Amino acid sequence: MTTTVSASKQDVTACILCSRNCGLSVEIEDNQFKKIKGDDQHPFSQGYICQKAARLQHYQKHADRLTTPLKRQPDGSFQEISWDQAIQEIADQLVHIRDTFGGTAFASVGGGGQGNHLGAAYGRQLLYAMKSFYAYNSLAQEKTGDFWVNGRLFGSQACHTTEDVEYADYVLFIGTNPFQAHGIPNARDTLKHIKKDPNRTMVVFDPRVTETAKQADIHVQLKPGTDAYLMSAMIAIMLRENLYDQDFIQKHTHGFEDVKRAFLAIPIEEYIHKADVSVAQIYQIVRDFSKAKRGCVRIDLGIQHTLNTTLNGYLEKLLYLLTGHFGKQGTNNLHTMFIPILTNTDERNPKYRRTVHHKMFPISGFFPPNILPDEILKAGDKRIRAVFVDSCNPLLTYPDTTAYEQAFKALDLLVVVDVAMTETARFADYILPARSQFEKWEFTGFNLEFPKNGFHLRHPLFTAQGDSLPEAEIYTRLLEAMKVIPQQFPILSKIAEKDSAKTAYLPYFGALAASFAKNKKLIPFAASIVYRTLGKTLPNDAAATALLLPLCMQYASQHYHAVKQAGYEGNRLNLGVKLFQAILQQRSGVVLSQHDYADVWSLIAYKDKKIRLAIPEMFLELAQLKQKNLTLTDDYPFILLAGERRSYNANQIYRDPAWRKVDAEGRLKINPEDASQFSIETGQSLRCVSEHGEISVVVEVDEGMRKGVVSLPHGYGLRYRGGEPIGPELNRLTSTQHCDPLSKTPYHKYVPVRLERLDVSVIAD
């Protein structure tokens, strides 16, 4: 018998494990990854990757992959069903729920999560079909406090900041560990370059001695939860010592006198002592940062998931705005947005509706996961009754697993669209199998660079497994079955077949506009209409990418000179088409636009292009800092930093625990003196108890931890192949109530806990 061995081939794609989306050069054999390394041709990462990307085969092939639609049976088991049955039954139930209970009865959760970005545009349409505005996702769990502050400062929550760490000569890393979390270009190489350059300074503010802190010139090991005290003291020092950039402030901002009045009342030394760090050192850092030619601030979840979340976002921005470290190379900047991820939903606008129970307003169009269980369980007749979960695993990744289990059991309908049988999928009424990110057209959605911004459209690498479908097809079929769009558009399809780039697709988009003029109800479903018509004319089954064409046209019109400066030839009619063609053809990604640093001012949404420094709500929170008590109780004497990023944890798309070379248990890191209280050693177990729940943890004694502070990683607790949880289920410890009062962002980096000894023998490494 002859065995056929498929030949290997080379291709390029991108990593899907963090926002950097580094380019990958891959060798493929037997429809699987054989080798993975960095792609030297990628215009941004240029060959750089970290160790996590090299293990993407563990995402592509594992025992929890979904291959056919599943329906829950009365006994709790799942039965395979056809796509036709699944789509029709789900559509019928959705229409019934919408028509009986109204739009407040439906919510989408996730969508665009875990690197699945292209499908989000199609999934969003389901909200319009259900007449709902409830979109819950991970961005709203992590970043909406920051988005809200941006809206006040820059005039729109869609304005988003970036930083030029790689060009800065003085960098403040506050609540971030880019060595593990990345978030900056080629993080480990960039950190190494800063460390080696005697003319550059790296300052890290972190309660732990992180990998980044070990490379820093200065490590400020502050107490958890004191970031707002320390940053407000730093701003007060700037103001008292006249270290601010008066020319910058006068030219580019409003409200400075209000800021000055609020911060001059700060008791500087008292607040620095609250952080338990050196007063003299903080004064020196402020002076040096203020006087630096190119100063830069990089933050992350360390200050976005702790006490005073929204205030922290305001303070870190004032650090660079008051010193004029904005709008030039090596500082902080705004950037263009090719994919319209964010919208501006200012709560002062009465047209933006609030949730029924919490009366929560959307930020950037999103609602925070912290409130969702209550909106299902406590909103009475107006409660959420149906939920679509897409590329997301809220039972493990959102606060209070127990509350989510209770809430999801109470739903009339729970549908999960995912690649894998997740913990959330096991609660679903229907499970719809999506293709993996390497079996379909996809793109890297976090294009956050300035002045040069880029985009990477990922081509399919593999034949799809089983009967899975891309999200574009899943949601378009649902819309058709719900009868919100027709199954055929004969006129549009006919024009699309004849139209081409030679005419800049003007006949097609003219006909599309005419269709929308006749029936305005079709406008929210433009993505699926373009997918069904123009998409069919694209080569290599690239129909799902058709929605990028109008986005390219819009981007090229909005940033015409910057797109031209990036090297694209064309005029105002066809430049967007040229950009779209390049995106389709360049497998390693493209540079979208090349701005000048002076262009950053054009990205501010206020008409006068000036920043509003004064935010009254933040002044109120600033004044309330004096009354806050950070004293821990005897019942919960430790602070848990929940969600540490380590070498072998990722965004839950790695389900098979075999991918981890080290730290299989997701150990709890603890200071040696604290460990000695329990006579505990590395490898032994403790019980970690919060006011909300408890879990067992394996200990790792770590001299880099502050006394009284412990840390656990995210990405564990998965039940691979339906087995027992592997590693800590962090959100058994967290509460939906423990969150920022404005944004409802969880305080994951400040969870009071106690530790209890267990009589467990040492676990071998």
XYZ file of C-alpha atoms in Angstrom, residues 107 116 221 482 495 585 655:
7
model
C -27.416 41.215 23.492
C -11.405 37.106 14.832
C 7.744 49.403 43.145
C -34.937 36.347 9.625
C -23.790 45.142 -12.122
C -2.390 41.156 -3.157
C -6.996 25.108 24.858
